Structures are given as structure tokens and as C-alpha cells.
Coordinates of C-alpha atoms and ligand atoms in Angstrom, one line a residue:
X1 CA 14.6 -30.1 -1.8
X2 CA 13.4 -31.4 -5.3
X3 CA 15.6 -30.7 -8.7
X4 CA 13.4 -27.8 -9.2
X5 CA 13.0 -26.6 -6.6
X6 CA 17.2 -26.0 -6.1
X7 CA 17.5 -24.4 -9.6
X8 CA 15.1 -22.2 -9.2
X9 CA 17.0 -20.9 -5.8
X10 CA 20.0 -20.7 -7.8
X11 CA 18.6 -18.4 -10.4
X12 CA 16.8 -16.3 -7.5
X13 CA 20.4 -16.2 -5.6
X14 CA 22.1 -15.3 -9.3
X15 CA 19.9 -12.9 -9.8
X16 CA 19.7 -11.0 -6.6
X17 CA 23.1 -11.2 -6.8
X18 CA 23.4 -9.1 -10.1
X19 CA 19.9 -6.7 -8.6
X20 CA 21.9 -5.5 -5.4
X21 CA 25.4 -5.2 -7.4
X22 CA 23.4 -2.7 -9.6
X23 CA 21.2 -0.8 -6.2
X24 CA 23.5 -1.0 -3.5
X25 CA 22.3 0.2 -0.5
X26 CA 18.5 -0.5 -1.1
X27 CA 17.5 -3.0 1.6
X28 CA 13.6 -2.5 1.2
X29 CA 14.1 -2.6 -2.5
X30 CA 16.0 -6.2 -2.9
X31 CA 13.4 -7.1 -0.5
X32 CA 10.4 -6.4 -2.4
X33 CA 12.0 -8.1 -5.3
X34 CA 13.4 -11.1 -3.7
X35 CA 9.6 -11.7 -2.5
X36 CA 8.8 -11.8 -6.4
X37 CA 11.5 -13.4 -8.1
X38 CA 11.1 -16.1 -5.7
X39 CA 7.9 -16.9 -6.9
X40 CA 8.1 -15.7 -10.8
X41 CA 11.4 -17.4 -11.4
X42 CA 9.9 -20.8 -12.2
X43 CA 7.6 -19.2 -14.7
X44 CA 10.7 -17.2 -16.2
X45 CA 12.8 -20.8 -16.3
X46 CA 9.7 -22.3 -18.2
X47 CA 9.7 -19.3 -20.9
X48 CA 12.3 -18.9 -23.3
X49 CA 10.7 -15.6 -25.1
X50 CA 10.5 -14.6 -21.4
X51 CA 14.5 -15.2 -21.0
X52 CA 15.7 -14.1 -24.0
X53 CA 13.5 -10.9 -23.5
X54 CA 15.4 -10.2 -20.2
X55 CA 11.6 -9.8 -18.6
X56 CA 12.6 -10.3 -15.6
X57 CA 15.6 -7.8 -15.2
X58 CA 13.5 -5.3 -17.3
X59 CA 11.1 -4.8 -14.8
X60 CA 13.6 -4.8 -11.8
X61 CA 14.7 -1.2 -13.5
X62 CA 12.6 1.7 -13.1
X63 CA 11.2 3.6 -16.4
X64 CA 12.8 6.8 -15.0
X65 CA 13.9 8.0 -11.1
X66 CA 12.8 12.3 -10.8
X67 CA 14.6 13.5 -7.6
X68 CA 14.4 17.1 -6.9
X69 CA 14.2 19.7 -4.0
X70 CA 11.6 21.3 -2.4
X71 CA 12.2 24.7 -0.7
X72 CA 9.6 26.1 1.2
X73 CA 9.1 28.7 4.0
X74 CA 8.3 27.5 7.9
X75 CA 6.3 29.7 9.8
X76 CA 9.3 31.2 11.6
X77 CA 9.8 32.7 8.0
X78 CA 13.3 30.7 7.6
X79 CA 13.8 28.7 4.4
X80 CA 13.5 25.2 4.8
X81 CA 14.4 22.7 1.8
X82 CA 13.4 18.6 1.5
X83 CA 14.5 16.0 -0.9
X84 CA 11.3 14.7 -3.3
X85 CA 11.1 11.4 -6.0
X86 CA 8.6 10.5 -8.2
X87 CA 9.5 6.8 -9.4
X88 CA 8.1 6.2 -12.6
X89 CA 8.6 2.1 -12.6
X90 CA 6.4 1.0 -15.5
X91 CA 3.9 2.1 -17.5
X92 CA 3.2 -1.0 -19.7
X93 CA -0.2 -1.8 -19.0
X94 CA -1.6 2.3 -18.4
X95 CA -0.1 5.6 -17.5
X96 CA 2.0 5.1 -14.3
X97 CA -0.2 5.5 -11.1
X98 CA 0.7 5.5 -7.1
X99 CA 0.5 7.1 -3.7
X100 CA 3.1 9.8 -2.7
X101 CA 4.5 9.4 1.1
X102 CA 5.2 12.0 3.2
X103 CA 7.5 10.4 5.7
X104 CA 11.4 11.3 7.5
X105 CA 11.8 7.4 7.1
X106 CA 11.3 8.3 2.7
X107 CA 14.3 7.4 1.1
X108 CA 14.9 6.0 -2.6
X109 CA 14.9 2.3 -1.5
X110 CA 11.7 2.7 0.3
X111 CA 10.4 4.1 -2.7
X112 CA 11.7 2.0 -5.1
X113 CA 10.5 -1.1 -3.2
X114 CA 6.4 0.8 -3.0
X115 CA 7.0 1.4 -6.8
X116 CA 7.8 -2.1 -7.7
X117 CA 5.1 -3.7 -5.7
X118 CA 2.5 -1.0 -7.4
X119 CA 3.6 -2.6 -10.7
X120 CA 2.2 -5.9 -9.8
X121 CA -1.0 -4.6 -7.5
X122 CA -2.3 -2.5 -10.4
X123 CA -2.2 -5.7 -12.6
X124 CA -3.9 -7.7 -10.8
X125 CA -7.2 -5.4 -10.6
X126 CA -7.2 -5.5 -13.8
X127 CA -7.6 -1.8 -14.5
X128 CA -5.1 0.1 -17.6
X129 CA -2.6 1.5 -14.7
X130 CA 1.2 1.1 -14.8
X131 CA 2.9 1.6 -11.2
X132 CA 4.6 4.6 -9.8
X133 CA 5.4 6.2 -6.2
X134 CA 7.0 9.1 -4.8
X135 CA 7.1 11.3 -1.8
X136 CA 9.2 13.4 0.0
X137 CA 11.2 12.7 3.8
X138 CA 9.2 15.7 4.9
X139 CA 7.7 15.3 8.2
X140 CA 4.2 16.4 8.5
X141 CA 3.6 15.7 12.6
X142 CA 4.3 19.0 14.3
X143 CA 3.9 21.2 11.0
X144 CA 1.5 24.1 11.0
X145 CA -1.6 24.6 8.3
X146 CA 0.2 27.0 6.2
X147 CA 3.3 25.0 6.6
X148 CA 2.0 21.7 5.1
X149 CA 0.0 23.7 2.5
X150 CA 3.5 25.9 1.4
X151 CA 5.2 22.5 0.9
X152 CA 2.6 21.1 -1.0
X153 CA 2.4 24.1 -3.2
X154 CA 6.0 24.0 -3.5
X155 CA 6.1 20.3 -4.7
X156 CA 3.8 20.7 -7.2
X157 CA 5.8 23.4 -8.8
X158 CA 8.4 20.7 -9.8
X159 CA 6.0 17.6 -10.2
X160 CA 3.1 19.2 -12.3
X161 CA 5.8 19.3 -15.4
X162 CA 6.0 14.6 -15.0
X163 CA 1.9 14.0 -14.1
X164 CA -0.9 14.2 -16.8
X165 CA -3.9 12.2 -16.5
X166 CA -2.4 9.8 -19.8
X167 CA 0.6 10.2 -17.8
X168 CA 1.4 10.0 -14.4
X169 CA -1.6 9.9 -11.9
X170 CA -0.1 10.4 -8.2
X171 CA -2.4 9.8 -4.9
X172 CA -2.2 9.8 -1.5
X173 CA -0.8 7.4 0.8
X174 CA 1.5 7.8 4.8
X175 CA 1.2 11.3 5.9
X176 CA -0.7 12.9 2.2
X177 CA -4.7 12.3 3.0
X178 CA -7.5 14.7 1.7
X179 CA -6.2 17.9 3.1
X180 CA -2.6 17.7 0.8
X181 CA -4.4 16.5 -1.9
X182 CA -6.3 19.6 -2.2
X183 CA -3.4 21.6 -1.5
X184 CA -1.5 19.3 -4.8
X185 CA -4.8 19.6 -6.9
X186 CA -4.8 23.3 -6.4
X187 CA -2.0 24.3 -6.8
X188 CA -1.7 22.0 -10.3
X189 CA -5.0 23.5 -11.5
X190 CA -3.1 27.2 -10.6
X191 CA 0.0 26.1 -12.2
X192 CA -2.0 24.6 -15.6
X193 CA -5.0 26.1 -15.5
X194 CA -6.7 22.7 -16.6
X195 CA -9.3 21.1 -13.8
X196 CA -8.6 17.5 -15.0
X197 CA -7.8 13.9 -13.1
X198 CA -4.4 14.2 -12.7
X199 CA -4.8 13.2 -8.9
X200 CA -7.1 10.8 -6.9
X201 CA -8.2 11.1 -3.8
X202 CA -9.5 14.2 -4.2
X203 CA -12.3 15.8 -2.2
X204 CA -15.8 15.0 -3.3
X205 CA -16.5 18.4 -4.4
X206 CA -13.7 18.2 -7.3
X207 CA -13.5 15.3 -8.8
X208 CA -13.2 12.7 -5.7
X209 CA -15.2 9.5 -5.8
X210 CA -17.3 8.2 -3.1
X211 CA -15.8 5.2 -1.2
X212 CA -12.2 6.1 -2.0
X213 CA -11.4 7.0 1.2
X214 CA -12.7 3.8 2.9
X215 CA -11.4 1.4 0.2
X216 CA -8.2 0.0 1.1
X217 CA -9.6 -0.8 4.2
X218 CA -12.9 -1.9 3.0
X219 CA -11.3 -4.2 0.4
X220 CA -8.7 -5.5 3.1
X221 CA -11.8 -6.9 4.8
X222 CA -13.6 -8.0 1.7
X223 CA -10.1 -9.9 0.3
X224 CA -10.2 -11.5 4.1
X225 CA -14.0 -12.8 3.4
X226 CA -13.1 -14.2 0.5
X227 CA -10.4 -16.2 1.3
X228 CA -12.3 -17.8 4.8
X229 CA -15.6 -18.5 2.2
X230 CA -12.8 -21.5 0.8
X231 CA -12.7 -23.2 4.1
X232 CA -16.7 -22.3 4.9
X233 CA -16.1 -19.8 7.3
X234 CA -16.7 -16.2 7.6
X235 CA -15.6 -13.2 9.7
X236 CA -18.6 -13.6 12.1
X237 CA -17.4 -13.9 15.7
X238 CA -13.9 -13.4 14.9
X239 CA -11.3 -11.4 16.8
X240 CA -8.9 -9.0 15.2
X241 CA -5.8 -7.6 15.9
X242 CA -4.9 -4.5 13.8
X243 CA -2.2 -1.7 13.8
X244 CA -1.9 2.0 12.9
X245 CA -4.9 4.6 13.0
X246 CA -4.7 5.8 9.6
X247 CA -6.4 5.8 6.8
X248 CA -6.4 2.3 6.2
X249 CA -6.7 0.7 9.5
X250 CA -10.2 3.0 10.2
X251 CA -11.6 1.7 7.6
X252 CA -10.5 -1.8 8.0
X253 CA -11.7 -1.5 11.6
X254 CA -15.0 0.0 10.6
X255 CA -15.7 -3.0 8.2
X256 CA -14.6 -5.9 10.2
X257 CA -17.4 -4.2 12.7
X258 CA -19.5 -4.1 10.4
X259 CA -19.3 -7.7 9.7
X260 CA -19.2 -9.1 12.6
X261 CA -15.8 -9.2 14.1
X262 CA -14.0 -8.0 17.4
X263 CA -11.1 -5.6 16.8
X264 CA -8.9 -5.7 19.7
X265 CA -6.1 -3.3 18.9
X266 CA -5.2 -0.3 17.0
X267 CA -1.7 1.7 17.0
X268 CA 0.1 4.8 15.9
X269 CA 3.7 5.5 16.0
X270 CA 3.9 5.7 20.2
X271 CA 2.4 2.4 20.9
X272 CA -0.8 0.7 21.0
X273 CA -4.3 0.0 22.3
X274 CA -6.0 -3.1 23.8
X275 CA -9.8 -3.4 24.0
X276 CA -11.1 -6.4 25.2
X277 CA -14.6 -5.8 24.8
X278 CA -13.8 -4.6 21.6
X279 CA -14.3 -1.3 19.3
X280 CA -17.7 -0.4 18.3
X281 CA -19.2 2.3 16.0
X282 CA -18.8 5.3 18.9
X283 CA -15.6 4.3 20.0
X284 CA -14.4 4.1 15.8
X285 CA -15.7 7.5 15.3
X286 CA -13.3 8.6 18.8
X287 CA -10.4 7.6 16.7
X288 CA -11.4 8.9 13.9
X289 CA -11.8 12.2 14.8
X290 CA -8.6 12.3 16.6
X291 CA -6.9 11.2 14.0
X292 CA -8.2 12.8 10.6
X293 CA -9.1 16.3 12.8
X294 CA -7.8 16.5 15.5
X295 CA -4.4 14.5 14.7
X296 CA -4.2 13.2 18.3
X297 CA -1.9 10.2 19.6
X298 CA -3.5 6.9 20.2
X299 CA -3.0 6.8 24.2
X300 CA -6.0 9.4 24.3
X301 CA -8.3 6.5 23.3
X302 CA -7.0 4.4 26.3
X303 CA -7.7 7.5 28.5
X304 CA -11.5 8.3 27.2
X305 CA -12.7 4.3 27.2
X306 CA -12.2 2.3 31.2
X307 CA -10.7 -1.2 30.5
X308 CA -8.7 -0.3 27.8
X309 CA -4.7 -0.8 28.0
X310 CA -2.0 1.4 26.6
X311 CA 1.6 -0.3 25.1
X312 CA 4.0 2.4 25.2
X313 CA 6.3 1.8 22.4
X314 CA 5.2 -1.7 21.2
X315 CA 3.2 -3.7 18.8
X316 CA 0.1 -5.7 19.1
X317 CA 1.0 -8.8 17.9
X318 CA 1.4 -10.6 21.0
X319 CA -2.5 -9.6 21.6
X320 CA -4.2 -13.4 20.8
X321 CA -6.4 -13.4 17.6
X322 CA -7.8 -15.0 15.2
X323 CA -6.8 -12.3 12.2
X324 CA -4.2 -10.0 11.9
X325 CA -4.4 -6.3 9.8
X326 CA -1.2 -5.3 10.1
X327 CA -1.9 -1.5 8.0
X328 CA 0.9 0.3 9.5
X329 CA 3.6 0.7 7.5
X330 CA 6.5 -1.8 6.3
X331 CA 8.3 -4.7 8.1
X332 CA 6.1 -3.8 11.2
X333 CA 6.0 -7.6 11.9
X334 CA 9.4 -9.4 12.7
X335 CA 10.2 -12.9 11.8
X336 CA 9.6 -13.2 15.7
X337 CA 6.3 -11.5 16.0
X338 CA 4.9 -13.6 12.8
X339 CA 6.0 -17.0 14.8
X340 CA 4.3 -15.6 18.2
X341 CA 0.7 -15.4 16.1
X342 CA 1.3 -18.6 14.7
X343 CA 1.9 -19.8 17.8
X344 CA -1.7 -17.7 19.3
X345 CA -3.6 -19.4 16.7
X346 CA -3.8 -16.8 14.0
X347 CA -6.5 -18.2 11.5
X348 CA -5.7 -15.3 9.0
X349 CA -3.3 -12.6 8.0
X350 CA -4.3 -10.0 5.8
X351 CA -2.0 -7.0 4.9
X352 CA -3.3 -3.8 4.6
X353 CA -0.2 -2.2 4.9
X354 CA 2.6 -2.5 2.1
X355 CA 5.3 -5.2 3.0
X356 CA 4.0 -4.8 6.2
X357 CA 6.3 -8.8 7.4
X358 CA 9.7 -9.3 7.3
X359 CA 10.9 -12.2 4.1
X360 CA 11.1 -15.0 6.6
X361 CA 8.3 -14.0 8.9
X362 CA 6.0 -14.6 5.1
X363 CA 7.7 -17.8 4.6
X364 CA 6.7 -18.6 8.2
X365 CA 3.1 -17.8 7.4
X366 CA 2.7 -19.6 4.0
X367 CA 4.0 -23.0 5.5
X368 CA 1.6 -22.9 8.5
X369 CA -1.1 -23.0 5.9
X370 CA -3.2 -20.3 7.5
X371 CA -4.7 -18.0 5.0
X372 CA -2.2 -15.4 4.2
X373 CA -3.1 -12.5 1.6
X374 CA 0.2 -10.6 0.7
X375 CA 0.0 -6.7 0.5
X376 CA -0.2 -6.9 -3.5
X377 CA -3.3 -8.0 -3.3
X378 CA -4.9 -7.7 -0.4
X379 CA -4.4 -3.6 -0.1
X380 CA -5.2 -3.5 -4.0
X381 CA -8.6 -2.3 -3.1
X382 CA -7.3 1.5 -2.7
X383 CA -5.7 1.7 -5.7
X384 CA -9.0 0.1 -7.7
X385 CA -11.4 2.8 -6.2
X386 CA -8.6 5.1 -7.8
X387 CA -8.6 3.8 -11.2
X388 CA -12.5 3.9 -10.9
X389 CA -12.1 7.9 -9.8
X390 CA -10.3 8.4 -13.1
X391 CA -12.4 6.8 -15.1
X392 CA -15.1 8.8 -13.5
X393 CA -13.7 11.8 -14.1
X394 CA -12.4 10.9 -17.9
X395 CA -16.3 10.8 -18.4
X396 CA -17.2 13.8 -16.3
X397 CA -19.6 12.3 -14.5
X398 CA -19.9 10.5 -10.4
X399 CA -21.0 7.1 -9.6
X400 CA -22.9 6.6 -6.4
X401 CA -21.3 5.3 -3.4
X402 CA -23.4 2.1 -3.6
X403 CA -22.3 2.0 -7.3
X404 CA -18.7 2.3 -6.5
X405 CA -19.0 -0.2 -3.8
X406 CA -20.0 -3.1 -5.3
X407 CA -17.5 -2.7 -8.6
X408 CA -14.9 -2.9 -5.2
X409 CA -16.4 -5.8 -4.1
X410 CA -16.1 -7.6 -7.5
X411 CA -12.7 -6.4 -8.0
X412 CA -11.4 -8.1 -5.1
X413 CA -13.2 -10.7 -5.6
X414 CA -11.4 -11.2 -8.6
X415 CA -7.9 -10.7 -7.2
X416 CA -8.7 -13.9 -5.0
X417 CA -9.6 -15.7 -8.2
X418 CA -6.7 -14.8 -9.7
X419 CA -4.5 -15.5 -6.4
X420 CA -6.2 -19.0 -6.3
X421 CA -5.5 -19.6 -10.0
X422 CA -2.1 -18.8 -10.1
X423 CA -1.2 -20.0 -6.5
X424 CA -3.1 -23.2 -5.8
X425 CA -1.1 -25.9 -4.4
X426 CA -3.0 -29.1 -3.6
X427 CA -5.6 -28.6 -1.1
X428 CA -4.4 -24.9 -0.7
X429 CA -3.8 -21.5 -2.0
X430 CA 0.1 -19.8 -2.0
X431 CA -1.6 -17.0 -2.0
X432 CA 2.2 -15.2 -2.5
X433 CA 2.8 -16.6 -5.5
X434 CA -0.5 -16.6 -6.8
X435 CA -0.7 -12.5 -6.6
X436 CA 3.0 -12.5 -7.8
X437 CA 2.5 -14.5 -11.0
X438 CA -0.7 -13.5 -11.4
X439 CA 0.4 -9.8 -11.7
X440 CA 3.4 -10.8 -13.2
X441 CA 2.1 -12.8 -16.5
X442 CA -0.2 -9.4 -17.3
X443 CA 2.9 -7.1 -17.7
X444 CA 5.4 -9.4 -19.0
X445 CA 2.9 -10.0 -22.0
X446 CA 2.7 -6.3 -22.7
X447 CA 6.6 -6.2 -22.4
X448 CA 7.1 -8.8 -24.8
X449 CA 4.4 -7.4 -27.2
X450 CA 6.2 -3.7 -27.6
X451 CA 9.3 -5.7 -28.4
X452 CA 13.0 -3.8 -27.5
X453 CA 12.1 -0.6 -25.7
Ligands
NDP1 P1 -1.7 7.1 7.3 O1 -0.7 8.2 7.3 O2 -3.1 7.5 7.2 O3 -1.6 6.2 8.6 C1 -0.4 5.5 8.9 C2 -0.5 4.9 10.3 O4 0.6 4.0 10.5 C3 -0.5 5.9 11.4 O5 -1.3 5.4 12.5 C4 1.0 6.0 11.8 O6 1.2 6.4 13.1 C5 1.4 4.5 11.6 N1 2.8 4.5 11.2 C6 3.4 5.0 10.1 N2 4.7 4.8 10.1 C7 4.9 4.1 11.2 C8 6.1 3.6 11.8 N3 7.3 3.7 11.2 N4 6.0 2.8 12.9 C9 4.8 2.7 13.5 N5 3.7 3.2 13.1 C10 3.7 3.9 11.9 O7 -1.3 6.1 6.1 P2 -2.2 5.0 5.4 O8 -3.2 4.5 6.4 O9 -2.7 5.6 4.1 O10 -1.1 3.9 5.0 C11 -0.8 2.8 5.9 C12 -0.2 1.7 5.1 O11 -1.1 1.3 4.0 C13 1.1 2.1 4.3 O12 2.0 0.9 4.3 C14 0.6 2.4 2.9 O13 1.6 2.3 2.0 C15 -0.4 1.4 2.8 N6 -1.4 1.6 1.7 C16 -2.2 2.7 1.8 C17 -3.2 2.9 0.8 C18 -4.1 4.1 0.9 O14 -5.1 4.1 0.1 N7 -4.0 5.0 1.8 C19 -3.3 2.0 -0.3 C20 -2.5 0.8 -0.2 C21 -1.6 0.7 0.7 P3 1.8 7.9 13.4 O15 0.6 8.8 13.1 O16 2.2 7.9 14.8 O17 2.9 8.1 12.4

């Protein structure tokens, strides 16, 4: 290990050290922000203003933590209450924007950790939006219609008081699709009586915008294009691996199709399925519809289609391919799972999921030298379609799907520039640190500019 190299791992270890004294308990938190610091610090120890500023600890600490409850009525007609955040982590660069989760597995960690990493995603597409996420631990699986509609309604009771559209611009993300966005939109417009963008992902009939629903999956794919064009290859031919069955695997799957490749695999919660011959359009739209209608479990698909496998319980990283989507949901590949598709021959790994690998299972990938795109930029592709809906709907008006489409496309396209800017290292791209500095420099100079506050 060089000079540098060991200082700066003595200022990441000093610092962590002083992060986790502060948020105890908050593995999914230091995690996130180990991931950065290890990449930012050398920028930080090359940057006195940056020092002396206290950057770095500055935007380790959320702008403000909302916790509140949520009581709400089950269909039994007994009172049921959940615990709800909205983490308000920076708003330097444009009003504070992020999914909301609706998950048992939400805690404060877990949000803090998906509110950090929204800081540096909305950066880097370049768009005015500062980072934010909340959600609740409520479980949505097993819920009733009216049940998931009451809690919604309820949740907005407290929230609508810390959104605006200048504000605070929550979306969707695990367990809140288009159905509890409309129930969060309505019961806002009730609450305010103003019809205004204080929510994306909304349906197409108020104020949605076309490809939002398809574009962290779509841009997953189009990040993945981008970074095989630097070694004169493409997606044609290609076999693909990819977990969940949610929004953003669908539409991963449904592009990688599209261009060319053969997706293997796709998952929920209970385990997952193997194709060898591969999904096509029919099959895609099986999954869709038991998923976004019929909210089905995954083992039906192995049931309908002959040839196809069924993994109770596991994940499909074992499956042998030559890209992996993990878009699932965090630390969903071990350290062990990312050396078993290094060990397959995985070409490329592209996270559509957020933190989807474990801290050493990334280290593993970026030594190998396959193309790795962290979730910060790679996924940014949802949250650029949302920035788009609000500028659509600050000017009252709807872009075409086509339209919206191609400003994706050159959106991601410019993440990778940026990633290769910031992250090349001889011959190749760290595409880690590349997406963390390059997100990074954005906010620090906004920081710096508004001086102590
Ligand atoms: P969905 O709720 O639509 O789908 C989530 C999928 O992941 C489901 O198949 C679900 O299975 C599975 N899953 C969730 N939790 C677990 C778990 N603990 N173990 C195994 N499987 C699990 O969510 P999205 O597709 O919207 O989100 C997926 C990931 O992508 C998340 O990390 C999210 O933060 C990230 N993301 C989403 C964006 C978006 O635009 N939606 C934008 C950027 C990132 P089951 O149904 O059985 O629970």
C-alpha cells in the first residue's frame, strides 16, 4: 500500500469512527457512507476549504429526521398504528426529493442509508433535486384495498404539512407503486385543496409522465450499454441474471429483451425462477400481470411455463451469466455470492436495486475489473424521469413518451461520462468512485457557496 493510499484509510477509519459514535446502531447507514468516504476522502485531504468547511461531516448529518405515527383502521374495524420517517438529508442543490418504502424491514438506518445515497444520485443527473426518503414498516402483502388506501390517507395527514413542490417531492419506491400514490396524491389534494407536483409517479391522468414507470429499469439497461460500448461490445447475445419482480426488475427485464439479451432469472421474496430458454415478451407480460394486478408469488411463473425451475428460498446468483441486475432490494448479494459470479464469468454487474452488494463483495467486483455500475448511478434513471415529471408539471404541460425517452437516454449517458471522468484509472473505469466524487464535487460546491448554515 502506497503513502496515500494508507492515509487516506486512516482518515476513512477516523472518521467512521466519529459517524458510528454519533448513529449507533445504524448498520445500513455507516455502510452507505463508508462506500463514499472511501472514495471522497482523497478529494477531501486535497481541499483545505473542503476541510475547514467540515464538508464531509456536514453531509453525513441529515437536514432534519420527521418520525411520526400512523393510526389507521384494519378491516376487522380494530385500530392499528405504524411508525413513519421522512428523512430530509439535503437540499443543497433543489428541494429534497426521494421514494417512500413501505416495508416491515423500514427502520431509521435503512432510511438514512437510501437518503444519503439519494443525495449523491440526484447530483449526478444533473437535475435541481436535493435527496430525501421515507416510508413506514407497514406491511402491504396480505392487506386489503381499503386497508392500504386508510393507511395511505392516514400518512398523508401528517406528511402533507413537510412536502411542497419547492419543498419536499416524495415518490414511490418497495411496496408504494401507482395504486398508493394515488391514494397519497388524493388525499394531499383533499387535505390542500391545491392539484400541484408535490408527488411523482403519479398516474397519467393527473400529472404522471410517460415512461416513469419503466425508467429505472429502462436506464439500468441503458447505463449497462454504455459502459460495454467502452470495450466494443454490446448487450446482444448476452445472458442475464436478475432478481425481484418489481417495478424495477420488469422493466429491466423488458429492455434487456428488447435489446437483445437472455434473462435467465427473476425473484420475489420466496425464491426464484430459472429459464433457460429465456423470458420473452408473453412470458414478461405473465409476470407482470401477477405482480402489478394480481400480486401473485413468483413460483406461479415456474408452474404456467414447462422447463422452468423454482428455488425455494434462494437467490439466483449461482445461475452462470454474463450480467447481473441485482433490483431487489439491499445487501441481496453476499461477499460470497459476488465471488461465485466472478468466478461464472460475470462480464457485468449493474445495480438496479439500492446497495443491492455487501462492502467487500463491491471491492471484490472493482478489482476483477469487470464493468461494475454502483446503484448511485446506475438506478439514477428513476429518479431523472421524476425530476422530468415535475418539470412537466411546473409548466402544465406532458411530453410524449418518445420525448421523455430520449432525455433518459442522454441522462444516463451522461452519468457514465461523468463516472468515467471522475473514476478512470489507467485503462479502466472505478466506476465507484467515479459516481461518488462525481456526485460529491456538485454538492460540496453548493455547501461551500451558502457559507455556515
Ligand atoms: P417493488 O416493491 O416493486 O419490488 C421489489 C421486489 O424485490 C419484489 O419482487 C420483492 O419481492 C423483492 N424484495 C423486496 N424486499 C426483499 C427482500 N428483503 N428479500 C428478497 N426480495 C425482496 O420495488 P421496486 O422495484 O420499486 O424497488 C426495488 C429496488 O430498486 C429497491 O432497492 C429500490 O430502493 C430500488 N429503486 C427503485 C426505484 C423505483 O423507481 N421504483 C428507483 C431507484 C431504486 P416480494 O414481493 O416477495 O417482497
Amino acid at each position: 500500500m502506497s503513502t496515500a493510499e494508507s492515509s487516506t484509510r486512516n482518515a476513512v477509519d477516523r472518521f467512521m469512527k466519529g459517524l458510528v459514535k454519533r448513529n449507533p446502531d445504524e448498520p445500513e447507514f455507516h455502510q452507505a457512507v463508508r462506500e463514499v468516504a472511501e472514495s471522497v476522502m482523497p478529494v477531501v485531504l486535497d481541499n483545505k476549504r473542503y476541510q475547514q468547511e467540515e464538508i464531509l461531516e456536514r453531509m453525513t448529518e441529515p437536514d432534519r429526521v420527521l418520525i411520526f405515527r400512523v393510526t389507521w383502521e384494519d378491516d376487522k374495524g380494530r385500530f392499528r398504528a405504524n411508525r413513519a420517517w421522512r428523512v430530509q438529508f439535503n437540499n443543497s442543490i433543489g428541494p429534497y426529493k426521494g421514494g417512500l418504502r413501505f416495508h416491515p424491514s423500514v427502520t431509521l438506518s435503512v432510511l438514512k442509508f437510501l437518503g444519503f445515497e439519494q443525495v449523491f444520485k440526484n447530483s449526478l443527473t444533473g437535475l435541481p433535486m436535493g435527496g430525501a426518503k421515507g416510508g413506514a414498516n407497514f406491511n402491504p402483502k396480505g392487506k386489503s384495498e381499503h386497508e392500504v388506501m386508510r393507511f395511505c390517507h392516514s400518512l398523508m395527514i401528517e406528511l402533507h404539512r413537510h412536502i411542497g413542490e419547492d419543498t419536499d417531492v416524495p415518490a414511490g419506491d418497495i411496496g408504494v407503486g401507482a395504486r398508493e400514490i394515488g391514494y397519497l396524491f388524493g388525499q394531499y389534494k383533499r387535505l390542500e385543496n391545491r392539484v400541484t407536483g408535490i408527488l411523482t409517479g403519479k398516474g397519467l391522468s393527473f400529472g404522471g409522465s410517460h415512461v416513469r414507470t419503466e425508467a429505472t429499469g429502462f436506464g439500468c439497461v441503458y447505463f449497462a450499454e454504455e459502459m460495454l460500448k467502452t470495450r466494443g461490445d454490446s448487450l446482444e447475445g448476452k445472458t442475464a441474471v436478475i432478481s425481484g419482480s418489481g417495478n424495477v426488475a420488469i422493466y429491466a427485464a423488458q429492455k434487456l429483451i428488447d435489446m437483445g439479451s437472455r434473462v435467465l432469472t427473476m425473484s420475489d421474496s420466496s425464491g426464484f425462477v430459472h429459464d433457460p430458454e429465456g423470458l420473452d415478451g408473453e412470458k414478461l407480460e405473465f409476470i407482470r400481470d401477477l405482480k402489478e394486478n394480481r400480486r401473485g408469488r413468483i413460483n406461479e411463473y415456474a408452474e404456467k411455463y414447462p422447463g422452468v425451475e423454482f428455488h425455494s428460498g434462494e437467490r439466483p446468483w449461482y445461475v452462470p451469466c454474463d450480467i447481473a441486475m441485482p433490483c431487489a432490494t439491499q445487501n441481496e448479494i453476499s461477499t460470497d455470492e459476488a465471488q461465485t459470479l466472478l468466478d461464472n464469468g460475470v462480464q457485468v454487474v449493474c445495480e438496479g436495486a439500492n446497495m443491492p452488494t455487501e462492502l467487500d463483495g463491491v471491492h471484490a467486483f472493482v478489482e476483477s475489473g469487470i464493468l461494475y455500475a454502483p446503484s448511485k448511478a446506475a438506478n439514477a434513471g428513476g429518479v431523472a424521469v421524476s425530476g422530468l415529471e415535475q418539470s412537466q408539471n411546473a409548466l402544465r404541460l406532458s411530453w410524449s413518451a418518445e420525448e421523455v425517452d430520449q432525455k433518459l437516454k442522454t441522462i444516463m449517458k451522461n452519468i457514465h461520462e461523468q463516472c468515467v471522468k471522475f473514476g478512470q484509472n489507467g485503462d479502466k473505469v472505478n466506476y465507484v468512485h467515479g459516481a461518488n466524487i462525481g456526485g460529491f464535487v456538485r454538492v460540496a460546491e453548493a455547501m461551500s457557496a451558502y457559507g455556515a448554515v
